[in-house]
Amino acid sequence: MSPGAITLEAMLSPSYPQRAPWGTADKLRAWQREALDAYFDRDQRDFLVAATPGAGKTTFALTLAVELLRIGEVNRVIVVAPTEHLKTQWADAAARVSIRLDPRFRNSHWAPSRQYHGVVVTYAQVAAKSSVHRHLTEDAKTLVILDEVHHGGDALSWGDAIRDAYGPAKRRLLLSGTPFSSDTAPIPVVTYAPDESGARVSTTDYNYGYGRALADGVVRPVLFHMYAGKMRWRTSAGDELEAHLGQDNTKDVTSQAWRTALDPEGEWMPAVLSAADRRLSEVRHHVPDAGGLVIATDQTVARAYAKILHSLTGERPTIVLSDEAAASERIERFSANTSRWMVAVRMVSEGVDVPRLAVGVYATSSSTPLFFAQAIGRFVRARRRGEAASVFLPNVPVLMGLANELKKQRDHALDRQNKDDDGLDDALLEAANREEDASDALTQEFSYQAISSLAHFDRVVFEGKEFGQLAEPGTPEEEEFIGIPGLLEPEHVHELLMQRQSRQTRLREAREAQAPPEAVTTLPPPLHRTLREQRQLLNSLVGLYARQAGEPHGAVHAELRRICGGPAVAQATVTQLQSRIDVLRKRVRS
């Protein structure tokens, strides 16, 4: 194809103007035009664009490819994508702007067929035989597009392969839609520079964050529906423990309570899935093809969640498992139809474009900023003004923090010495995400058996602010937030949430005033109050027993820990404290 065969006027399909910022006449979104201007103003070989999921990185990259082909700067295009599914997605998008890319290129081919302008490959494919891809790059004036470039640093061999294969490229465009990886391994081709503290961080040539995209109307606002609840489980030692999700627990207790909540045999997941489905029904009143996605930890629970949804809706959800050959086809069918739910383990976490997704359930214990941003990115792609996304989350501190920091911009730091503020090792968790059992590493240290789980609506988080209070599933107080209209201008969301919070309070007060005292449902008291009372009682009993037995207080506490297990008093749960109280009550002489 001659360089002049592609024109900027012909490169976008008629659907794209409707997906641009409202009020603009250009076929490109404002940020895409701005990024293109920055690219040609700088005229540098490597250019890193960080843009929020749903903003249109693919359109930007292909627009740039069209122009570089048109002016004769390059005559071959190579796209490197994270997954096999994204290879096909890139090839389809490129075809719409008259760039023909081969997504079926294999390392045994050595050269693309003559009818193609280039190929789409995966990072793993390049790492397997970088010499093939270096030959492709050297054989023509090549533009290399590295999609979600942080994957180039997933392994040392991958980084070396990327540098070897694409060192000779005429132009290299680097794309990132999520926070860079949590480890400190350098990402190939990315430039690092010292920040104010001297730590080396990645330098981005153009940034387009979620906050700006939301203001432009390019992405949807996201409402996080947080659910707490009472969890009970049995440890490997046979002890039964109990904790309330969302309250002040130690990290190991939080991990076990979180895992107990996600157990499909308990009552927490069915209650949350039911609430999410009611929310989806509300959205579909205004957006008839709106769909929902449950992100599961592994294949076993994914199938169990699908059975729960089937019983709730009468419709079989689409199940997408990462190691099934038909996974990509199932995603494409779901994207094109109007069915309600899809349940996925890993396939729908990064780059996959299903614009009709409007409701999500985050039913995995993955807690890295990278994975969280990838997951939430599946719901923010706007199609028309007024659409809002709803994501249902377990109320655990790390997820609460990530939800509150959705707009936060992150760079990749090479010199980070400490774990993240949540105390969890994100690098370890990210590595766990790449295994088939995505998040078992989070809790594998704590062998346990789930006993029971109960769910409570806790609050809605929107743009870092919290609305609502504890309510039982199915009550009018919960419905105040489930029934928010499916189409809502972003500037009105905050106002409506304030109104719903006031009505929720009035509904609860009216219901409790009409019910007889014994019929009023009491929610769990704040955990900090319960813990304080238990500690005070335990310390009083320890003091009394120490006087009777003539032993130091510390020796009594140590003996109780030996008998009952668990950490020191300051870190012990309510259940652990109660077991020590029960032992002392039997020993103390009246």
Coordinates of C-alpha atoms in Angstrom, one line a residue:
M1 CA 0.0 0.0 0.0
S2 CA 1.3 3.4 -0.9
P3 CA 1.9 5.9 2.0
G4 CA -0.8 8.2 0.7
A5 CA -3.5 5.5 0.6
I6 CA -4.5 6.2 4.2
T7 CA -5.9 9.7 5.1
L8 CA -6.8 11.2 8.4
E9 CA -10.3 11.8 7.2
A10 CA -10.9 8.1 6.5
M11 CA -9.2 6.6 9.5
L12 CA -12.1 6.5 12.0
S13 CA -15.5 4.9 11.6
P14 CA -18.7 7.0 12.0
S15 CA -19.2 5.6 15.5
Y16 CA -16.2 7.3 16.9
P17 CA -17.5 10.9 17.0
Q18 CA -20.2 9.8 19.4
R19 CA -17.5 8.4 21.7
A20 CA -15.6 11.7 21.6
P21 CA -16.0 14.5 24.2
W22 CA -19.4 15.9 23.9
G23 CA -19.5 19.3 22.2
T24 CA -16.5 18.7 20.0
A25 CA -16.7 18.6 16.2
D26 CA -13.4 16.8 15.5
K27 CA -13.3 13.0 15.0
L28 CA -10.6 12.8 17.6
R29 CA -11.1 13.4 21.2
A30 CA -9.4 16.5 22.6
W31 CA -6.7 14.5 24.5
Q32 CA -5.9 12.4 21.4
R33 CA -5.4 15.4 19.3
E34 CA -3.3 17.0 22.1
A35 CA -1.2 13.8 22.4
L36 CA -0.6 13.7 18.7
D37 CA 0.5 17.3 18.7
A38 CA 2.9 16.5 21.5
Y39 CA 4.3 13.5 19.7
F40 CA 5.1 15.4 16.5
D41 CA 6.4 18.5 18.4
R42 CA 8.9 16.3 20.3
D43 CA 9.8 14.1 17.3
Q44 CA 11.5 11.5 19.4
R45 CA 11.8 7.8 18.8
D46 CA 10.3 6.6 22.1
F47 CA 7.0 8.1 23.4
L48 CA 5.1 6.9 26.4
V49 CA 1.4 7.7 26.8
A50 CA -0.4 6.9 30.0
A51 CA -4.2 7.2 29.6
T52 CA -7.0 5.9 31.8
P53 CA -8.8 2.7 30.6
G54 CA -11.7 3.6 28.3
A55 CA -10.0 6.8 27.1
G56 CA -9.2 5.5 23.6
K57 CA -5.5 4.5 23.6
T58 CA -6.1 2.1 20.7
T59 CA -7.6 4.9 18.6
F60 CA -4.8 7.2 19.4
A61 CA -2.1 4.7 18.6
L62 CA -3.8 3.7 15.3
T63 CA -4.3 7.3 14.3
L64 CA -0.6 7.9 14.9
A65 CA 0.2 4.8 12.8
V66 CA -2.0 6.0 10.0
E67 CA -0.1 9.3 9.9
L68 CA 3.4 7.8 10.1
L69 CA 2.5 5.5 7.3
R70 CA 1.0 8.3 5.2
I71 CA 4.1 10.5 5.5
G72 CA 6.4 7.5 4.8
E73 CA 8.1 7.7 8.2
V74 CA 7.4 3.9 8.6
N75 CA 6.2 1.2 6.4
R76 CA 5.5 -1.6 8.9
V77 CA 3.5 -1.7 12.1
I78 CA 4.1 -4.2 14.9
V79 CA 1.8 -4.3 18.0
V80 CA 2.8 -6.2 21.1
A81 CA -0.2 -7.0 23.3
P82 CA -0.5 -8.8 26.7
T83 CA -2.9 -11.6 25.7
E84 CA -4.0 -13.7 22.7
H85 CA -7.5 -12.2 22.9
L86 CA -6.1 -8.7 22.6
K87 CA -4.2 -9.7 19.4
T88 CA -7.5 -10.2 17.6
Q89 CA -9.0 -7.0 19.2
W90 CA -6.1 -4.9 17.9
A91 CA -6.3 -6.5 14.4
D92 CA -10.0 -5.7 14.2
A93 CA -9.5 -2.1 15.3
A94 CA -6.7 -1.6 12.9
A95 CA -8.8 -3.0 10.0
R96 CA -11.4 -0.2 10.7
V97 CA -8.7 2.4 9.8
S98 CA -7.4 0.4 6.8
I99 CA -4.3 -1.0 8.5
R100 CA -4.1 -4.7 8.0
L101 CA -2.4 -6.6 10.8
D102 CA -1.9 -10.3 11.1
P103 CA -3.0 -11.6 14.6
R104 CA -2.1 -15.2 13.7
F105 CA 1.6 -14.6 13.0
R106 CA 3.7 -17.3 14.6
N107 CA 7.4 -17.5 15.4
S108 CA 7.8 -20.1 12.8
H109 CA 6.7 -17.7 10.0
W110 CA 9.8 -15.4 10.1
A111 CA 8.0 -12.8 7.9
P112 CA 4.4 -11.5 7.5
S113 CA 2.4 -12.2 4.5
R114 CA 2.7 -9.6 1.8
Q115 CA -0.9 -8.4 2.1
Y116 CA -0.4 -7.2 5.7
H117 CA 1.1 -4.0 6.9
G118 CA 2.4 -5.7 10.0
V119 CA 1.6 -8.2 12.8
V120 CA 0.2 -8.4 16.3
V121 CA 2.1 -10.6 18.8
T122 CA 2.2 -11.2 22.5
Y123 CA 5.0 -10.4 25.0
A124 CA 5.4 -14.1 25.7
Q125 CA 5.7 -14.8 21.9
V126 CA 8.6 -12.2 21.6
A127 CA 10.3 -13.7 24.7
A128 CA 10.1 -17.2 23.2
K129 CA 12.2 -16.2 20.1
S130 CA 13.3 -12.6 20.0
S131 CA 15.5 -13.2 16.9
V132 CA 12.3 -13.7 14.7
H133 CA 10.9 -10.3 15.9
R134 CA 14.3 -8.5 15.5
H135 CA 14.3 -9.7 11.9
L136 CA 10.8 -8.3 11.4
T137 CA 11.9 -5.0 12.9
E138 CA 15.1 -4.7 10.8
D139 CA 13.4 -5.8 7.6
A140 CA 11.4 -2.5 7.3
K141 CA 11.0 1.0 8.8
T142 CA 9.0 -0.2 11.7
L143 CA 6.7 1.4 14.2
V144 CA 6.4 -0.8 17.3
I145 CA 3.4 -0.3 19.6
L146 CA 4.0 -1.8 23.1
D147 CA 0.5 -2.1 24.6
E148 CA 0.4 -2.1 28.4
V149 CA 4.2 -1.8 28.4
H150 CA 4.6 -2.8 32.0
H151 CA 4.2 -6.4 30.9
G152 CA 7.7 -6.1 29.3
G153 CA 9.1 -6.2 32.8
D154 CA 7.1 -9.2 34.0
A155 CA 10.3 -11.3 33.8
L156 CA 14.0 -10.5 33.2
S157 CA 14.0 -12.7 30.0
W158 CA 11.0 -10.8 28.7
G159 CA 12.7 -7.4 29.2
D160 CA 15.9 -8.7 27.5
A161 CA 13.8 -10.0 24.6
I162 CA 11.9 -6.7 24.1
R163 CA 15.2 -4.8 24.0
D164 CA 16.7 -7.2 21.6
A165 CA 13.7 -7.5 19.2
Y166 CA 12.8 -3.8 19.0
G167 CA 16.2 -2.1 19.4
P168 CA 16.3 -1.4 15.7
A169 CA 12.8 0.0 15.5
K170 CA 12.4 3.4 13.7
R171 CA 9.6 4.5 16.2
R172 CA 8.4 3.0 19.5
L173 CA 5.1 4.0 21.0
L174 CA 4.6 2.8 24.6
L175 CA 1.0 2.6 26.0
S176 CA -0.2 2.2 29.6
G177 CA -3.7 2.3 30.9
T178 CA -3.1 1.2 34.5
P179 CA -0.6 1.9 37.3
F180 CA 2.8 0.5 36.5
S181 CA 3.8 -2.8 38.1
S182 CA 4.5 -2.9 41.8
D183 CA 7.9 -4.5 41.6
T184 CA 11.2 -2.7 41.1
A185 CA 12.3 -4.4 37.9
P186 CA 12.9 -1.9 35.1
I187 CA 10.4 -1.9 32.3
P188 CA 12.2 -2.1 28.9
V189 CA 12.3 1.0 26.7
V190 CA 10.8 3.1 29.5
T191 CA 12.9 6.1 30.6
Y192 CA 13.5 6.7 34.3
A193 CA 14.5 9.9 36.0
P194 CA 15.0 10.9 39.7
D195 CA 12.1 12.6 41.5
E196 CA 12.4 15.2 44.3
S197 CA 13.5 12.5 46.8
G198 CA 16.1 11.1 44.4
A199 CA 14.1 7.9 43.7
R200 CA 14.1 6.8 40.0
V201 CA 10.6 6.9 38.5
S202 CA 9.2 6.4 35.0
T203 CA 8.8 9.5 32.9
T204 CA 5.7 9.8 30.9
D205 CA 5.5 11.9 27.7
Y206 CA 1.7 12.4 27.9
N207 CA -0.7 11.7 30.7
Y208 CA -4.5 11.6 30.6
G209 CA -5.8 10.5 33.9
Y210 CA -9.3 9.3 35.1
G211 CA -10.1 12.7 36.7
R212 CA -9.7 14.6 33.5
A213 CA -11.3 11.9 31.5
L214 CA -14.3 12.0 33.8
A215 CA -14.6 15.8 33.5
D216 CA -14.4 15.5 29.7
G217 CA -17.2 12.9 29.7
V218 CA -14.9 10.3 28.1
V219 CA -15.4 7.8 31.0
R220 CA -18.2 7.0 33.4
P221 CA -18.3 7.9 37.0
V222 CA -17.9 4.8 39.3
L223 CA -19.9 4.2 42.4
F224 CA -18.4 1.6 44.7
H225 CA -21.0 -0.3 46.8
M226 CA -19.1 -1.5 49.8
Y227 CA -20.5 -4.6 51.7
A228 CA -19.4 -5.7 55.2
G229 CA -20.7 -8.5 57.3
K230 CA -20.1 -11.2 60.0
M231 CA -17.6 -14.0 59.1
R232 CA -16.9 -17.2 61.0
W233 CA -14.3 -19.8 60.1
R234 CA -12.3 -22.6 61.6
T235 CA -8.5 -22.7 61.7
S236 CA -6.2 -25.7 61.1
A237 CA -5.9 -26.0 64.9
G238 CA -9.7 -26.4 65.2
D239 CA -10.4 -23.0 66.7
E240 CA -13.5 -21.1 65.5
L241 CA -12.9 -17.5 64.8
E242 CA -15.3 -14.7 64.1
A243 CA -14.8 -11.2 62.7
H244 CA -16.7 -8.4 61.0
L245 CA -15.5 -7.5 57.6
G246 CA -14.7 -3.8 57.3
Q247 CA -13.8 -3.3 60.9
D248 CA -10.5 -3.0 62.7
N249 CA -8.8 -6.4 62.3
T250 CA -5.3 -7.5 62.0
K251 CA -4.1 -8.3 58.5
D252 CA -4.2 -12.1 58.9
V253 CA -7.8 -11.9 60.3
T254 CA -8.8 -9.5 57.5
S255 CA -7.4 -12.0 54.9
Q256 CA -9.3 -14.9 56.4
A257 CA -12.5 -12.9 56.8
W258 CA -12.2 -11.7 53.2
R259 CA -11.7 -15.2 51.9
T260 CA -14.7 -16.4 54.0
A261 CA -16.9 -13.7 52.4
L262 CA -16.0 -14.9 48.9
D263 CA -16.9 -18.5 49.7
P264 CA -19.9 -19.4 47.5
E265 CA -21.3 -21.7 50.1
G266 CA -21.9 -18.9 52.6
E267 CA -24.6 -16.2 52.6
W268 CA -22.4 -13.2 51.8
M269 CA -21.8 -13.8 48.1
P270 CA -25.4 -14.7 47.2
A271 CA -26.6 -11.6 49.0
V272 CA -24.1 -9.4 47.2
L273 CA -24.8 -11.0 43.8
S274 CA -28.5 -10.5 44.4
A275 CA -27.9 -6.8 45.2
A276 CA -25.7 -6.4 42.1
D277 CA -28.3 -8.0 39.9
R278 CA -31.0 -5.7 41.3
R279 CA -28.7 -2.8 40.5
L280 CA -28.2 -4.2 37.0
S281 CA -32.0 -4.3 36.5
E282 CA -32.2 -0.7 37.5
V283 CA -29.6 0.3 35.0
R284 CA -31.2 -1.7 32.3
H285 CA -34.4 0.3 32.7
H286 CA -32.4 3.2 31.0
V287 CA -29.7 1.2 29.2
P288 CA -31.4 -2.0 27.9
D289 CA -28.2 -3.8 26.9
A290 CA -26.2 -3.1 30.1
G291 CA -24.3 -6.1 31.3
G292 CA -22.6 -7.2 34.5
L293 CA -19.2 -8.9 35.2
V294 CA -18.2 -10.9 38.3
I295 CA -14.4 -11.1 38.6
A296 CA -13.6 -14.4 40.5
T297 CA -10.5 -15.8 42.1
D298 CA -10.4 -19.2 40.4
Q299 CA -12.3 -21.5 38.1
T300 CA -14.1 -23.5 40.9
V301 CA -15.7 -20.4 42.5
A302 CA -16.4 -18.9 39.1
R303 CA -18.6 -21.8 38.2
A304 CA -20.2 -21.6 41.7
Y305 CA -21.0 -17.9 41.3
A306 CA -22.5 -18.6 37.8
K307 CA -24.9 -21.2 39.4
I308 CA -26.0 -18.6 42.0
L309 CA -26.6 -16.0 39.2
H310 CA -28.5 -18.6 37.2
S311 CA -30.8 -19.3 40.2
L312 CA -31.3 -15.5 40.7
T313 CA -32.0 -14.6 37.1
G314 CA -33.1 -17.7 35.3
E315 CA -30.4 -17.0 32.7
R316 CA -27.1 -18.8 32.4
P317 CA -24.2 -16.4 32.7
T318 CA -21.3 -16.5 30.3
I319 CA -18.3 -18.2 32.0
V320 CA -14.8 -17.1 30.8
L321 CA -11.8 -19.2 32.0
S322 CA -8.3 -18.2 31.1
D323 CA -7.1 -21.6 29.9
E324 CA -10.1 -22.4 27.6
A325 CA -9.6 -22.1 23.8
A326 CA -13.1 -20.6 23.4
A327 CA -12.6 -17.8 26.0
S328 CA -12.0 -15.0 23.4
E329 CA -15.0 -16.1 21.4
R330 CA -17.2 -16.1 24.5
I331 CA -16.1 -12.5 25.4
E332 CA -16.9 -11.4 21.8
R333 CA -20.3 -13.0 21.9
F334 CA -21.1 -11.4 25.3
S335 CA -20.0 -8.0 24.0
A336 CA -22.3 -8.2 21.0
N337 CA -25.5 -9.6 22.7
T338 CA -27.7 -8.3 25.5
S339 CA -27.4 -11.1 28.1
R340 CA -27.1 -10.1 31.8
W341 CA -24.0 -11.6 33.3
M342 CA -20.5 -12.8 32.6
V343 CA -18.2 -14.5 35.2
A344 CA -14.5 -14.4 34.5
V345 CA -11.3 -15.4 36.3
R346 CA -8.5 -13.5 34.5
M347 CA -9.5 -13.0 30.9
V348 CA -11.4 -9.7 31.4
S349 CA -8.9 -7.8 33.5
E350 CA -6.9 -5.7 31.1
G351 CA -7.5 -4.1 27.7
V352 CA -10.6 -6.2 26.8
D353 CA -13.3 -3.8 25.5
V354 CA -16.8 -4.7 26.5
P355 CA -18.4 -1.2 26.5
R356 CA -21.8 -2.4 27.7
L357 CA -20.4 -3.5 31.1
A358 CA -22.1 -1.3 33.7
V359 CA -22.2 -3.4 37.0
G360 CA -19.3 -5.3 38.5
V361 CA -18.7 -7.6 41.5
Y362 CA -15.1 -7.7 42.7
A363 CA -15.1 -11.2 44.0
T364 CA -11.4 -11.8 44.2
S365 CA -8.8 -11.3 46.9
S366 CA -6.3 -9.7 44.5
S367 CA -5.4 -6.3 46.0
T368 CA -2.6 -4.8 43.9
P369 CA -3.2 -1.3 42.5
L370 CA -2.3 -2.7 39.1
F371 CA -5.0 -5.5 39.1
F372 CA -7.6 -3.3 40.8
A373 CA -7.2 -0.5 38.2
Q374 CA -7.3 -3.1 35.3
A375 CA -10.5 -4.6 36.7
I376 CA -12.3 -1.2 37.3
G377 CA -11.2 -0.1 33.9
R378 CA -13.6 -2.7 32.4
F379 CA -16.5 -0.6 33.6
V380 CA -15.5 3.0 32.9
R381 CA -15.9 3.0 29.1
A382 CA -18.6 5.6 28.3
R383 CA -20.9 5.2 25.3
R384 CA -23.3 8.1 25.9
R385 CA -23.6 10.9 28.5
G386 CA -25.2 10.0 31.8
E387 CA -24.1 6.4 32.1
A388 CA -22.6 5.5 35.5
A389 CA -20.9 2.3 36.6
S390 CA -21.5 0.4 39.9
V391 CA -18.9 -1.9 41.3
F392 CA -19.6 -4.1 44.4
L393 CA -16.7 -4.6 46.8
P394 CA -15.9 -6.3 50.0
N395 CA -15.3 -3.7 52.6
V396 CA -11.6 -4.3 53.4
P397 CA -9.1 -1.6 54.0
V398 CA -6.9 -2.1 51.0
L399 CA -9.9 -2.1 48.6
M400 CA -11.4 0.9 50.4
G401 CA -8.1 2.8 49.9
L402 CA -7.9 1.9 46.2
A403 CA -11.5 3.0 45.6
N404 CA -10.8 6.3 47.4
E405 CA -7.7 6.8 45.2
L406 CA -9.2 6.0 41.8
K407 CA -8.0 9.3 40.4
K408 CA -4.5 8.9 41.8
Q409 CA -1.7 9.0 39.2
R410 CA 1.1 6.5 39.7
D411 CA 4.5 6.1 38.1
H412 CA 6.8 3.1 38.2
A413 CA 9.4 3.5 40.9
L414 CA 12.7 1.5 40.8
D415 CA 13.9 2.5 44.2
R416 CA 10.9 1.7 46.4
Q417 CA 12.2 0.0 49.5
N418 CA 9.1 -0.6 51.6
K419 CA 5.9 -2.4 51.2
D420 CA 2.8 -0.5 50.3
D421 CA 0.9 1.3 53.0
D422 CA -1.6 -1.5 53.3
G423 CA 1.2 -3.7 54.6
L424 CA 0.7 -6.3 51.8
D425 CA 3.5 -7.1 49.3
D426 CA 2.0 -6.1 46.0
A427 CA 4.8 -7.6 44.0
L428 CA 4.1 -11.0 45.6
L429 CA 0.4 -10.6 44.9
E430 CA 0.9 -9.5 41.3
A431 CA 3.0 -12.6 40.7
A432 CA 0.2 -14.6 42.2
N433 CA -2.2 -13.0 39.7
R434 CA -0.3 -14.6 36.9
E435 CA -0.9 -18.0 38.2
E436 CA -4.0 -19.9 37.4
D437 CA -5.2 -19.8 41.1
A438 CA -5.0 -16.0 41.0
S439 CA -5.0 -14.9 44.6
D440 CA -4.5 -17.9 46.8
A441 CA -1.1 -16.5 47.8
L442 CA -2.9 -13.9 49.9
T443 CA -4.2 -16.4 52.4
Q444 CA -2.3 -19.7 51.8
E445 CA -0.4 -19.0 55.1
F446 CA -3.6 -19.3 57.1
S447 CA -5.2 -22.7 56.7
Y448 CA -8.9 -22.6 57.5
Q449 CA -12.4 -23.8 56.8
A450 CA -15.2 -21.3 56.1
I451 CA -18.2 -21.8 58.4
S452 CA -20.6 -19.0 57.7
S453 CA -20.9 -15.5 56.3
L454 CA -23.6 -12.8 56.5
A455 CA -23.6 -9.6 54.4
H456 CA -24.5 -6.0 55.3
F457 CA -24.6 -3.0 53.0
D458 CA -22.0 -0.7 54.4
R459 CA -21.7 2.4 52.2
V460 CA -21.2 3.9 48.8
V461 CA -17.9 5.5 47.9
F462 CA -17.9 8.1 45.1
E463 CA -14.9 10.3 44.3
G464 CA -13.3 9.7 47.7
K465 CA -16.5 10.5 49.7
E466 CA -18.6 8.1 51.6
F467 CA -22.4 7.9 51.7
G468 CA -24.9 5.7 53.6
Q469 CA -24.7 3.5 56.7
L470 CA -25.1 -0.2 57.6
A471 CA -28.2 -1.8 56.3
E472 CA -29.4 -5.4 55.8
P473 CA -29.7 -6.7 52.3
G474 CA -33.2 -6.4 50.8
T475 CA -34.3 -3.6 53.2
P476 CA -35.6 -0.2 51.9
E477 CA -32.4 1.4 53.4
E478 CA -30.2 -0.7 51.1
E479 CA -32.6 -0.1 48.1
E480 CA -32.0 3.7 48.4
F481 CA -28.5 3.1 46.9
I482 CA -29.3 0.1 44.7
G483 CA -32.1 2.1 43.0
I484 CA -30.0 5.1 41.8
P485 CA -31.0 5.9 38.2
G486 CA -29.0 4.2 35.5
L487 CA -28.5 7.4 33.6
L488 CA -27.2 10.3 35.7
E489 CA -25.1 13.4 34.9
P490 CA -21.8 13.1 36.8
E491 CA -22.3 16.5 38.5
H492 CA -25.7 15.3 39.9
V493 CA -24.3 12.0 41.5
H494 CA -23.0 13.6 44.6
E495 CA -26.2 15.6 45.2
L496 CA -28.4 12.5 44.7
L497 CA -26.2 10.4 47.1
M498 CA -26.6 13.0 49.8
Q499 CA -30.4 12.9 49.3
R500 CA -30.5 9.1 49.4
Q501 CA -28.4 9.1 52.6
S502 CA -30.9 11.4 54.3
R503 CA -33.8 9.2 53.2
Q504 CA -32.1 6.1 54.3
T505 CA -31.8 7.5 57.8
R506 CA -35.4 8.5 57.9
L507 CA -36.6 5.1 56.6
R508 CA -34.6 3.3 59.3
E509 CA -35.9 5.5 62.1
A510 CA -39.5 5.1 60.9
R511 CA -39.2 1.3 60.6
E512 CA -37.6 0.9 64.0
A513 CA -40.2 3.2 65.6
Q514 CA -43.1 1.0 64.3
A515 CA -41.6 -2.4 65.1
P516 CA -41.8 -3.9 68.6
P517 CA -38.5 -3.8 70.5
E518 CA -37.8 -7.5 70.0
A519 CA -38.4 -7.3 66.2
V520 CA -36.0 -4.5 65.6
T521 CA -32.9 -5.9 63.7
T522 CA -29.8 -4.7 65.5
L523 CA -26.6 -4.4 63.4
P524 CA -23.3 -5.3 65.0
P525 CA -21.9 -2.6 67.3
P526 CA -18.7 -0.8 66.2
L527 CA -15.9 -3.2 66.6
H528 CA -13.7 -0.7 68.5
R529 CA -16.3 -0.6 71.2
T530 CA -16.5 -4.4 71.5
L531 CA -12.8 -4.8 71.5
R532 CA -12.4 -2.2 74.3
E533 CA -15.0 -3.8 76.5
Q534 CA -13.4 -7.3 76.0
R535 CA -9.9 -6.0 76.7
Q536 CA -11.1 -4.3 79.9
L537 CA -12.9 -7.4 81.1
L538 CA -10.0 -9.6 80.3
N539 CA -7.5 -7.3 82.1
S540 CA -9.8 -7.2 85.2
L541 CA -10.0 -11.0 85.3
V542 CA -6.2 -11.3 84.8
G543 CA -5.7 -8.9 87.7
L544 CA -8.1 -10.8 90.0
Y545 CA -6.6 -14.2 89.1
A546 CA -3.0 -12.9 89.4
R547 CA -3.7 -11.8 93.0
Q548 CA -5.3 -15.1 93.9
A549 CA -2.6 -17.2 92.3
G550 CA 0.3 -14.9 93.3
E551 CA 1.6 -14.7 89.7
P552 CA 2.6 -11.7 87.6
H553 CA 0.1 -10.3 85.2
G554 CA 2.5 -11.0 82.3
A555 CA 2.7 -14.7 83.2
V556 CA -1.1 -15.0 83.3
H557 CA -1.4 -13.4 79.8
A558 CA 1.4 -15.7 78.5
E559 CA -0.4 -18.8 79.9
L560 CA -3.7 -17.7 78.3
R561 CA -2.0 -17.3 74.9
R562 CA -0.4 -20.8 75.2
I563 CA -3.8 -22.3 76.0
C564 CA -6.0 -20.4 73.6
G565 CA -3.6 -19.3 70.9
G566 CA -3.6 -16.0 69.2
P567 CA -1.5 -12.8 69.4
A568 CA -1.1 -10.4 72.3
V569 CA -4.1 -8.6 73.7
A570 CA -3.7 -5.5 71.6
Q571 CA -3.9 -7.6 68.3
A572 CA -6.4 -10.2 69.4
T573 CA -9.9 -10.5 67.9
V574 CA -13.1 -10.4 69.9
T575 CA -13.4 -14.2 69.6
Q576 CA -9.8 -14.8 70.8
L577 CA -10.3 -12.4 73.8
Q578 CA -13.6 -14.2 74.7
S579 CA -11.9 -17.6 74.8
R580 CA -9.4 -16.3 77.3
I581 CA -12.1 -14.7 79.3
D582 CA -14.0 -18.0 79.4
V583 CA -10.8 -19.8 80.7
L584 CA -10.3 -17.3 83.5
R585 CA -13.9 -17.3 84.6
K586 CA -13.6 -21.1 85.3
R587 CA -10.4 -20.5 87.3
V588 CA -11.2 -17.4 89.3
R589 CA -12.6 -18.2 92.7
S590 CA -15.6 -16.1 93.6

